[in-house]
Short mmCIF file of N, CA, C and O in Angstrom, two decimals:
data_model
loop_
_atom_site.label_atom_id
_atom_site.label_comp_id
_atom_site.label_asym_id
_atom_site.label_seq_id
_atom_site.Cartn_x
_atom_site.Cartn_y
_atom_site.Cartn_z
N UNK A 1 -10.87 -17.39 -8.12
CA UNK A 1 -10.96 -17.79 -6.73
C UNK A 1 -10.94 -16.57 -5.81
O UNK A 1 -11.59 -16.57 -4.77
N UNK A 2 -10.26 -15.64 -6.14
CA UNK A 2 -9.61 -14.30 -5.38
C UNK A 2 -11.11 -13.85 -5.80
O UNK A 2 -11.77 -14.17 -4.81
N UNK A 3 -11.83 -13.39 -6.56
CA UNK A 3 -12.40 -12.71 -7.08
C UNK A 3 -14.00 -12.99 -6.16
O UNK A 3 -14.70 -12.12 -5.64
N UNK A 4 -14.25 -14.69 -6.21
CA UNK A 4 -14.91 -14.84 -5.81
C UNK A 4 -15.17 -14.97 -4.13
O UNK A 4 -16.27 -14.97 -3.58
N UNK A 5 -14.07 -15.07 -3.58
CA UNK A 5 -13.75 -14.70 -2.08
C UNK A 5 -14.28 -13.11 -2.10
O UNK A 5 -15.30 -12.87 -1.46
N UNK A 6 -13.76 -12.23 -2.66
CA UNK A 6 -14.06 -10.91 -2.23
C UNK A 6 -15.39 -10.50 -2.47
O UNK A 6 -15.94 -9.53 -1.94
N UNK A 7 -15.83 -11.22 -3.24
CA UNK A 7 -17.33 -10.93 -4.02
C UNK A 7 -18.12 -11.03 -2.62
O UNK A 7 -18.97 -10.21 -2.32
N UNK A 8 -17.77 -12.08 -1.82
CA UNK A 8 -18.64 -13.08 -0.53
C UNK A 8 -18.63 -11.79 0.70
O UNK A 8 -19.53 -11.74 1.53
N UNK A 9 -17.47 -10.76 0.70
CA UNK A 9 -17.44 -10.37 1.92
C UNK A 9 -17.64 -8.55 0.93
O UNK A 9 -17.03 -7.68 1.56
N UNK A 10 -18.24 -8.09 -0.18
CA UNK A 10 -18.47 -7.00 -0.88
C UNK A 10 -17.95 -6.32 -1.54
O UNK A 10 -18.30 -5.18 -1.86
N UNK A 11 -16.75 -7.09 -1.96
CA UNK A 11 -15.43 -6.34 -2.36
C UNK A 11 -15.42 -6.71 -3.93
O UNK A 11 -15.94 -7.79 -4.18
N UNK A 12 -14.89 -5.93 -5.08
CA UNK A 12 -14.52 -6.03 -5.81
C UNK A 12 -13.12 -6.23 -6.21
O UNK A 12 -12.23 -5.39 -6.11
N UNK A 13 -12.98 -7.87 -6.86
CA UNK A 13 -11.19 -7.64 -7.80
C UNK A 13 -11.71 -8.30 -8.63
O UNK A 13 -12.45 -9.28 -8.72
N UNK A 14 -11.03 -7.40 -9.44
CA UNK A 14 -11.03 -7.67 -10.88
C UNK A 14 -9.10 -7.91 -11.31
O UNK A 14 -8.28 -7.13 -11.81
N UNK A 15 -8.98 -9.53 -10.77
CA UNK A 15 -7.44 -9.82 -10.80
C UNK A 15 -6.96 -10.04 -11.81
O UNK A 15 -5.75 -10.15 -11.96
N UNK A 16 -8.11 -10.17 -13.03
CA UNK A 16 -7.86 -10.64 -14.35
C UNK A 16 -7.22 -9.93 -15.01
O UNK A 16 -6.50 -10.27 -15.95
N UNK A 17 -7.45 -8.65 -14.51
CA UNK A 17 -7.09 -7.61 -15.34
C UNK A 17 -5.71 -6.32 -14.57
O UNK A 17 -5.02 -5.37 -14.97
N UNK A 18 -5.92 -7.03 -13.40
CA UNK A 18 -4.51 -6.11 -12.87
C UNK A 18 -3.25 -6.19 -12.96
O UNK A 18 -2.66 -7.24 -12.70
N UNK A 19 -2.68 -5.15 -13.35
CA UNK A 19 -1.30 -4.97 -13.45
C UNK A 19 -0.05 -6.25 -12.14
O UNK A 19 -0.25 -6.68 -11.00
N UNK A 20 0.72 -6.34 -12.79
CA UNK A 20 1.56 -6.54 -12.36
C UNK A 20 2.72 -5.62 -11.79
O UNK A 20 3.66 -5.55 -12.59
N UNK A 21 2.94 -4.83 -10.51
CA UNK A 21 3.37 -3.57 -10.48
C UNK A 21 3.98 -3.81 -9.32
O UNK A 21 3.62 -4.71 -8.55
N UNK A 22 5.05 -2.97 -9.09
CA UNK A 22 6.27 -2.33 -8.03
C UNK A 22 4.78 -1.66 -7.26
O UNK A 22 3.88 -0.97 -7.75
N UNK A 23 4.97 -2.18 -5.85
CA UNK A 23 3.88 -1.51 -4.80
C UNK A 23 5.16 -0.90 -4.18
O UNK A 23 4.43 -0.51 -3.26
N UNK A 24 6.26 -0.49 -3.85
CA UNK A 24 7.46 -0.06 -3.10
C UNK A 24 7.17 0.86 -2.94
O UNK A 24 6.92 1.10 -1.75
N UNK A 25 6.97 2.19 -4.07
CA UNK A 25 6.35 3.52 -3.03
C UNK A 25 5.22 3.65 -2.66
O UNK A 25 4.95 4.61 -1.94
N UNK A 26 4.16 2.65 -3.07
CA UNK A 26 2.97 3.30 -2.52
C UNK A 26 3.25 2.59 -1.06
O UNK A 26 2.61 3.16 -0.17
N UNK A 27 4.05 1.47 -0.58
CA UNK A 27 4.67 0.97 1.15
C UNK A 27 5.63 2.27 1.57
O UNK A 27 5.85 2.60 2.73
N UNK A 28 6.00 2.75 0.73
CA UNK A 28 6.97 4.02 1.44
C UNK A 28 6.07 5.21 1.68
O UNK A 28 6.14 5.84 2.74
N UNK A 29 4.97 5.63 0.43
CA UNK A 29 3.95 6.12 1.58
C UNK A 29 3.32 6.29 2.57
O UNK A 29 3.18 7.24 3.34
N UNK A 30 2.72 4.76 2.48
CA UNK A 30 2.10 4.39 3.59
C UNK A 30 2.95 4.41 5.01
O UNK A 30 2.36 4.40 6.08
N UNK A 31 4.39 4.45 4.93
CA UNK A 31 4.69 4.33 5.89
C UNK A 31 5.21 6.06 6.27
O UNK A 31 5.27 6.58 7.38
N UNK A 32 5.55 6.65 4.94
CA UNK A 32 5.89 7.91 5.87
C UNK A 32 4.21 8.88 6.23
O UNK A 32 4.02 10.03 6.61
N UNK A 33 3.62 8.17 6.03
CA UNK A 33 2.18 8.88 6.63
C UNK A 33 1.86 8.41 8.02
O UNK A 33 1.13 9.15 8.68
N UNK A 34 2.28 7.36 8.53
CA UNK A 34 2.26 6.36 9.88
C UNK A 34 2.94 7.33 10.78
O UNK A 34 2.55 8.04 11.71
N UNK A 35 4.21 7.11 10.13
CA UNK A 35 5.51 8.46 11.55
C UNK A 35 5.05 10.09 10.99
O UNK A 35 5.59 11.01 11.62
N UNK A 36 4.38 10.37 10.22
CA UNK A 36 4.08 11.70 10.14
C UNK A 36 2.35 12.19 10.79
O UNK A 36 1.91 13.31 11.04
N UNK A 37 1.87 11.21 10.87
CA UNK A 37 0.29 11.64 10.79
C UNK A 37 -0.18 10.62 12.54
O UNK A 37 -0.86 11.07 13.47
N UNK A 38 0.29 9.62 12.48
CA UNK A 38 -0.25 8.83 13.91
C UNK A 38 -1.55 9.05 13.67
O UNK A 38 -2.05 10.14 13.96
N UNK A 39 -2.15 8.22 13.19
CA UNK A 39 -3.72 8.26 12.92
C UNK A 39 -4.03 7.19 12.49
O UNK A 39 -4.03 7.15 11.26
N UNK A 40 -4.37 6.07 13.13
CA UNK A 40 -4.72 4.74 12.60
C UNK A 40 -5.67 4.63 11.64
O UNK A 40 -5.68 3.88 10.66
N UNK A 41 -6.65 5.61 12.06
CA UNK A 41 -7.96 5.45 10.73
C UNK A 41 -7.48 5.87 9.76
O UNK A 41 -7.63 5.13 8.79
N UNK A 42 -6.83 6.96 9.54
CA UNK A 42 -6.21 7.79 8.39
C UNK A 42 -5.70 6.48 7.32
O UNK A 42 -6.17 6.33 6.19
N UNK A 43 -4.38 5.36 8.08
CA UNK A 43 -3.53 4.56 7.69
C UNK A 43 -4.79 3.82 7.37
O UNK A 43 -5.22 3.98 6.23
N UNK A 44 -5.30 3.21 7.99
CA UNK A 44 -6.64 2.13 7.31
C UNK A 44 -6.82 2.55 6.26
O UNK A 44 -6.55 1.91 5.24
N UNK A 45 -7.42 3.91 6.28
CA UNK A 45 -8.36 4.37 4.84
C UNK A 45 -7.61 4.78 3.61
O UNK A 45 -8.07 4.93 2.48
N UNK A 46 -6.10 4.98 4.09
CA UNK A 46 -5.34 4.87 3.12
C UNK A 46 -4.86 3.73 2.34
O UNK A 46 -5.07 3.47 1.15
N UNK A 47 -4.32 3.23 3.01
CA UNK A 47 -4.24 1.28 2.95
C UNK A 47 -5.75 1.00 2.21
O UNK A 47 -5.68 0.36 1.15
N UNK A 48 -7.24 1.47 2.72
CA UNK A 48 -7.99 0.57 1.63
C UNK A 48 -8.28 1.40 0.15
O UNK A 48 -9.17 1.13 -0.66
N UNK A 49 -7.51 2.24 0.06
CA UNK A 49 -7.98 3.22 -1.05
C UNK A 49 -6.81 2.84 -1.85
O UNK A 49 -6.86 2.97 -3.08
N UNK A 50 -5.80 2.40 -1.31
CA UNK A 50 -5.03 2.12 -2.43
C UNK A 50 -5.11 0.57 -2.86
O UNK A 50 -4.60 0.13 -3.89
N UNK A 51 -5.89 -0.26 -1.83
CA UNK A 51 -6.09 -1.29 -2.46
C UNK A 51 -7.47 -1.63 -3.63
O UNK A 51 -7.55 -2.47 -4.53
N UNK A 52 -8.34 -0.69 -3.19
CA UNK A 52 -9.51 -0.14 -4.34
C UNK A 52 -8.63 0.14 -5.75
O UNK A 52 -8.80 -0.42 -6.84
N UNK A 53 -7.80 1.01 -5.47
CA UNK A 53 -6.91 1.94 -7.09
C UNK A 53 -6.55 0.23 -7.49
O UNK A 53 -7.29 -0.09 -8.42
N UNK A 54 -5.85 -0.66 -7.17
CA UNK A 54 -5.24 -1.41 -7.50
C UNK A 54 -6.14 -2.78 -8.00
O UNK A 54 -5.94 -3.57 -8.92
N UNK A 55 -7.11 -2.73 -7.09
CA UNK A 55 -7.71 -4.19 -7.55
C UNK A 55 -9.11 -3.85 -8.12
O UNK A 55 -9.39 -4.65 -9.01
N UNK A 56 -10.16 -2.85 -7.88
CA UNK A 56 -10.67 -2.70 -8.33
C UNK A 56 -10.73 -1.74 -9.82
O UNK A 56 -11.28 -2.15 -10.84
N UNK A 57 -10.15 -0.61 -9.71
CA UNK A 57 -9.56 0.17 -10.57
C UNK A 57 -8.65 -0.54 -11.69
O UNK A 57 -8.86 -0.63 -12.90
N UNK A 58 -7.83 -0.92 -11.08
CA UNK A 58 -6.98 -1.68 -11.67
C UNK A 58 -5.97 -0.84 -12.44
O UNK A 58 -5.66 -0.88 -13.63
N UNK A 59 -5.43 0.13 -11.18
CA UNK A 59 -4.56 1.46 -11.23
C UNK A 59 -2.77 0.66 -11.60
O UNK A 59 -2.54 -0.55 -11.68
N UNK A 60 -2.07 1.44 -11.71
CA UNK A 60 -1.04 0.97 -11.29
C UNK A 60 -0.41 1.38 -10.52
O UNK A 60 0.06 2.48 -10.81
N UNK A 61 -0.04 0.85 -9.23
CA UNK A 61 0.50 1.82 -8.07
C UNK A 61 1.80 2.42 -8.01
O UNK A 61 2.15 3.23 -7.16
N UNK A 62 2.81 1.81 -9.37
CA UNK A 62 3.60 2.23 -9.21
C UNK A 62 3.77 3.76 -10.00
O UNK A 62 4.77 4.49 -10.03
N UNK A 63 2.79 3.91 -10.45
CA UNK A 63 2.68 5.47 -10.60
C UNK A 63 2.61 6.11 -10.00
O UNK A 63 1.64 6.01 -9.25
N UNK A 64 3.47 7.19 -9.83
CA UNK A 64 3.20 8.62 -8.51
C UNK A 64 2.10 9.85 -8.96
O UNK A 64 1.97 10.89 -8.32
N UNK A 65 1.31 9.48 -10.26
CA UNK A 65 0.23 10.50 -10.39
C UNK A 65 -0.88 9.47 -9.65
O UNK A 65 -1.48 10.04 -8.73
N UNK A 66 -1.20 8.32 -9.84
CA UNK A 66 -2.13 7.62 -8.67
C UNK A 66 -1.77 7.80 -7.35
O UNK A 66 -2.67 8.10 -6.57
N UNK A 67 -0.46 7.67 -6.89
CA UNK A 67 -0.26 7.68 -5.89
C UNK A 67 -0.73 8.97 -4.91
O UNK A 67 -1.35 9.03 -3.84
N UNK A 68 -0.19 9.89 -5.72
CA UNK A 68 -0.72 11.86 -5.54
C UNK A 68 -1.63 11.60 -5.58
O UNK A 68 -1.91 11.14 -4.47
N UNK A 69 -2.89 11.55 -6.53
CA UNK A 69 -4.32 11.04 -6.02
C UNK A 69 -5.06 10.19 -5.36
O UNK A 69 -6.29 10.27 -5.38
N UNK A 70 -4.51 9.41 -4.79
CA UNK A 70 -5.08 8.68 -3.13
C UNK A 70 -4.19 9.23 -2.06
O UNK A 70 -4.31 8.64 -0.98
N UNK A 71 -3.37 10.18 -2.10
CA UNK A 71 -3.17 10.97 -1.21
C UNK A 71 -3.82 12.23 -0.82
O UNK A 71 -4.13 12.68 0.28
N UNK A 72 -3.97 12.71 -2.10
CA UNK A 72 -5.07 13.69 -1.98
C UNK A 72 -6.06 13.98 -1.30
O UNK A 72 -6.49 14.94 -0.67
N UNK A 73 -6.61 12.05 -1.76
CA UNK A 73 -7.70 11.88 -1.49
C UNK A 73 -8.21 11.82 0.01
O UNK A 73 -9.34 11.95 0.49
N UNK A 74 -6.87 11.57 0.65
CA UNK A 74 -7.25 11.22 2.50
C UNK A 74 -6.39 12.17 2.77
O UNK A 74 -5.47 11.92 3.55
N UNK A 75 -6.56 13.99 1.94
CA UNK A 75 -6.06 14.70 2.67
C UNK A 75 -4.35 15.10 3.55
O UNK A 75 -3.97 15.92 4.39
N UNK A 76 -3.69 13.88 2.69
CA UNK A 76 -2.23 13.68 2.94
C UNK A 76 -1.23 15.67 2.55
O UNK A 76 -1.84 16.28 1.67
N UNK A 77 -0.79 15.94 2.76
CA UNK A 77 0.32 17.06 2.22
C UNK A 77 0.87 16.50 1.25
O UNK A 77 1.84 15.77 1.46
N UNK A 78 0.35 16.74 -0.22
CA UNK A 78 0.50 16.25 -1.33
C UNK A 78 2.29 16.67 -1.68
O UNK A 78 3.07 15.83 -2.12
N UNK A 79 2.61 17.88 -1.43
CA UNK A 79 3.85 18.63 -1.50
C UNK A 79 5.20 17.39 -1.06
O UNK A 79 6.21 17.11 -1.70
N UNK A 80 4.61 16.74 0.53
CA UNK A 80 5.34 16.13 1.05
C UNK A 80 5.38 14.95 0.54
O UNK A 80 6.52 14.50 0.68
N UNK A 81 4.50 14.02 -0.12
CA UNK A 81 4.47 12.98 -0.36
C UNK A 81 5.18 13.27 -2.19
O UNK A 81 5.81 12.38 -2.77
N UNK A 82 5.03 13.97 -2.51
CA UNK A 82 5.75 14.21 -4.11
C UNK A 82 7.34 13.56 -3.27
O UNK A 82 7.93 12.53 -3.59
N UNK A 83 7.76 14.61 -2.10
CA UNK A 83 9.04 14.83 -2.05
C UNK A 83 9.79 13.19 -1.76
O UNK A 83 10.98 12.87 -1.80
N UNK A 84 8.66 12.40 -1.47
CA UNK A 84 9.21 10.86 -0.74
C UNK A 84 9.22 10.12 -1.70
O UNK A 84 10.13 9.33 -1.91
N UNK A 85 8.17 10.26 -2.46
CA UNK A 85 7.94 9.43 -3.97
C UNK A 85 9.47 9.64 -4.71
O UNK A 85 10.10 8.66 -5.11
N UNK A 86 10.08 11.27 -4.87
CA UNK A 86 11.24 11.25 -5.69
C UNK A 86 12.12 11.04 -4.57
O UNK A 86 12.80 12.00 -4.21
N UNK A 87 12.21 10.07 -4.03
CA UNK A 87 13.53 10.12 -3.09
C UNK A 87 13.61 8.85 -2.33
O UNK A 87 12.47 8.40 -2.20
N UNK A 88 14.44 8.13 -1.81
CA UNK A 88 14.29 6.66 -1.79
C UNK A 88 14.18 6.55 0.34
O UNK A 88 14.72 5.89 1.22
N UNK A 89 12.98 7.80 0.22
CA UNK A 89 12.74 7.58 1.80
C UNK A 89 11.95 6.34 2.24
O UNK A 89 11.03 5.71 1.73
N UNK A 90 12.56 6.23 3.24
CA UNK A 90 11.07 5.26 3.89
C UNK A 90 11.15 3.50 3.63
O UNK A 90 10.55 2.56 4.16
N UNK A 91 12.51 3.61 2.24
CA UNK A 91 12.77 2.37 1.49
C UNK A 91 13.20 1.65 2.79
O UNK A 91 12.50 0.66 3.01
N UNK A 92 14.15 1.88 3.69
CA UNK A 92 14.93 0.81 4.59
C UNK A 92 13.44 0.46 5.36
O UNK A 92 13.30 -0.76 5.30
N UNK A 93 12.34 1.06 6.03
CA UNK A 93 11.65 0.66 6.91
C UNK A 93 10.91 0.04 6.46
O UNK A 93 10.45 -0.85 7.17
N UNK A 94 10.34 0.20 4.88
CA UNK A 94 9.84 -0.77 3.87
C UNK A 94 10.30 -2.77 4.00
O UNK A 94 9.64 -3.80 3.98
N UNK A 95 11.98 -2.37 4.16
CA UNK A 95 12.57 -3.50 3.65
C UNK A 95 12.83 -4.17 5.23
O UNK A 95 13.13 -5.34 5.45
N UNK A 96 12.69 -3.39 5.97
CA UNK A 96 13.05 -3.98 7.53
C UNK A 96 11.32 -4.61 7.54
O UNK A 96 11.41 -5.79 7.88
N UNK A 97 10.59 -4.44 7.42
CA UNK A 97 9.05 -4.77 7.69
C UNK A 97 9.14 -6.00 7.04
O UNK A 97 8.59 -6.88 7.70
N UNK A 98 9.60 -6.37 6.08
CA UNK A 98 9.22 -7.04 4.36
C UNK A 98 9.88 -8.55 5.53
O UNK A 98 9.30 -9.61 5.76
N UNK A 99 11.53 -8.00 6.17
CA UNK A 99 12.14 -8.92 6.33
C UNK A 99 11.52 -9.56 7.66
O UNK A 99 11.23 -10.76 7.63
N UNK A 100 11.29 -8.68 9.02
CA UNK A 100 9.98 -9.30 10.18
C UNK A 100 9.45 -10.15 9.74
O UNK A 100 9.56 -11.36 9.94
N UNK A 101 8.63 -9.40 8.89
CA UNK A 101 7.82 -10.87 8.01
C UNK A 101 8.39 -11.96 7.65
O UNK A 101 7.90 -13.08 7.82
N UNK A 102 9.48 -11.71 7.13
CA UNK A 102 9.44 -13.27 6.24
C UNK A 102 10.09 -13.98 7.62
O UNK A 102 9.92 -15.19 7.66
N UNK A 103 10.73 -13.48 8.61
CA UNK A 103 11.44 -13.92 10.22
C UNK A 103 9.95 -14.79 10.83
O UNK A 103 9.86 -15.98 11.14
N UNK A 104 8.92 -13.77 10.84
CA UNK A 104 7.79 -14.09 11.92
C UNK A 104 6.84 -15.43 10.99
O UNK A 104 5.84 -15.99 11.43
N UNK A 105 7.28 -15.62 10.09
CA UNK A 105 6.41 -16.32 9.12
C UNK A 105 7.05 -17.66 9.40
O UNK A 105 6.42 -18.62 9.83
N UNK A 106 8.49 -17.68 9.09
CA UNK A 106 9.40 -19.18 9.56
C UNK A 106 9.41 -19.34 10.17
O UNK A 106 9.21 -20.53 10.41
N UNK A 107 9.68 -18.36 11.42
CA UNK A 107 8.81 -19.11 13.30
C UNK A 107 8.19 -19.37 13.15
O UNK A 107 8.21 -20.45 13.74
N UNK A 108 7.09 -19.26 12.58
CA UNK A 108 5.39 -19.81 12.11
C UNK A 108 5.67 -21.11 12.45
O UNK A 108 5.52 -21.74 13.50
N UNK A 109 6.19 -21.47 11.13
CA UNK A 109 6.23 -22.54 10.61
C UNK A 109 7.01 -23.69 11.65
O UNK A 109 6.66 -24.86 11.83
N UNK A 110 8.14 -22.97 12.28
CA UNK A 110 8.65 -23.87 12.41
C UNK A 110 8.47 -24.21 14.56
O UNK A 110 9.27 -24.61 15.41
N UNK A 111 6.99 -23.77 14.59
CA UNK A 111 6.35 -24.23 15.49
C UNK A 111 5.32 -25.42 15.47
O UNK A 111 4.67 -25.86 16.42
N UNK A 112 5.33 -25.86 14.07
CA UNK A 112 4.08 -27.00 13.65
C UNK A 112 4.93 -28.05 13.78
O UNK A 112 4.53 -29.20 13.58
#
């Protein structure tokens, strides 16, 4: 179903075959590149390159040698992002986001 939704708008997943994986640092990336870089396109093209590694690739994100290479890849300070990967930065703003969500989602709901 996933597969064939993405097919409709050019996208490749191949869900059959993807890992089941901890995305936690590649969200702690993504987010210490947000307060370090302020570059919305940057964050887009990062955000879709790691969703390429993951669904099309069918990477596992919770690896920090993929991770180092889609950082690379959009030009990130590879040095700096090693240092966040071994270190549990970025985790609270990870888990404050995770929780908005699940807040803004039950207001959702509990406006119907």
């Amino acid at each position: 179903m996933l597969s064939q939704w993405a097919k409709a708008v050019g996208l490749t997943i191949n869900e059959a075959t993807a890992y089941n994986t901890n995305t936690m640092d590649a969200h702690r990336m993504v987010q210490w590149a947000k307060a370090t870089y302020h570059d919305s396109k940057l964050i887009e093209n990062l955000a879709d390159d790691l969703f390429y590694a993951y669904f099309t690739e069918n990477k596992e994100l919770a690896d920090h040698k993929v991770l180092l290479d889609v950082a690379k890849k959009n030009k990130l300070d590879t040095e700096e992002v090693k240092k966040i990967l071994d270190s549990n930065a970025y985790k609270d703003v990870v888990m404050q986001e995770e929780a908005d969500l699940e807040v803004a989602e039950l207001n959702l709901y509990h406006t119907f």
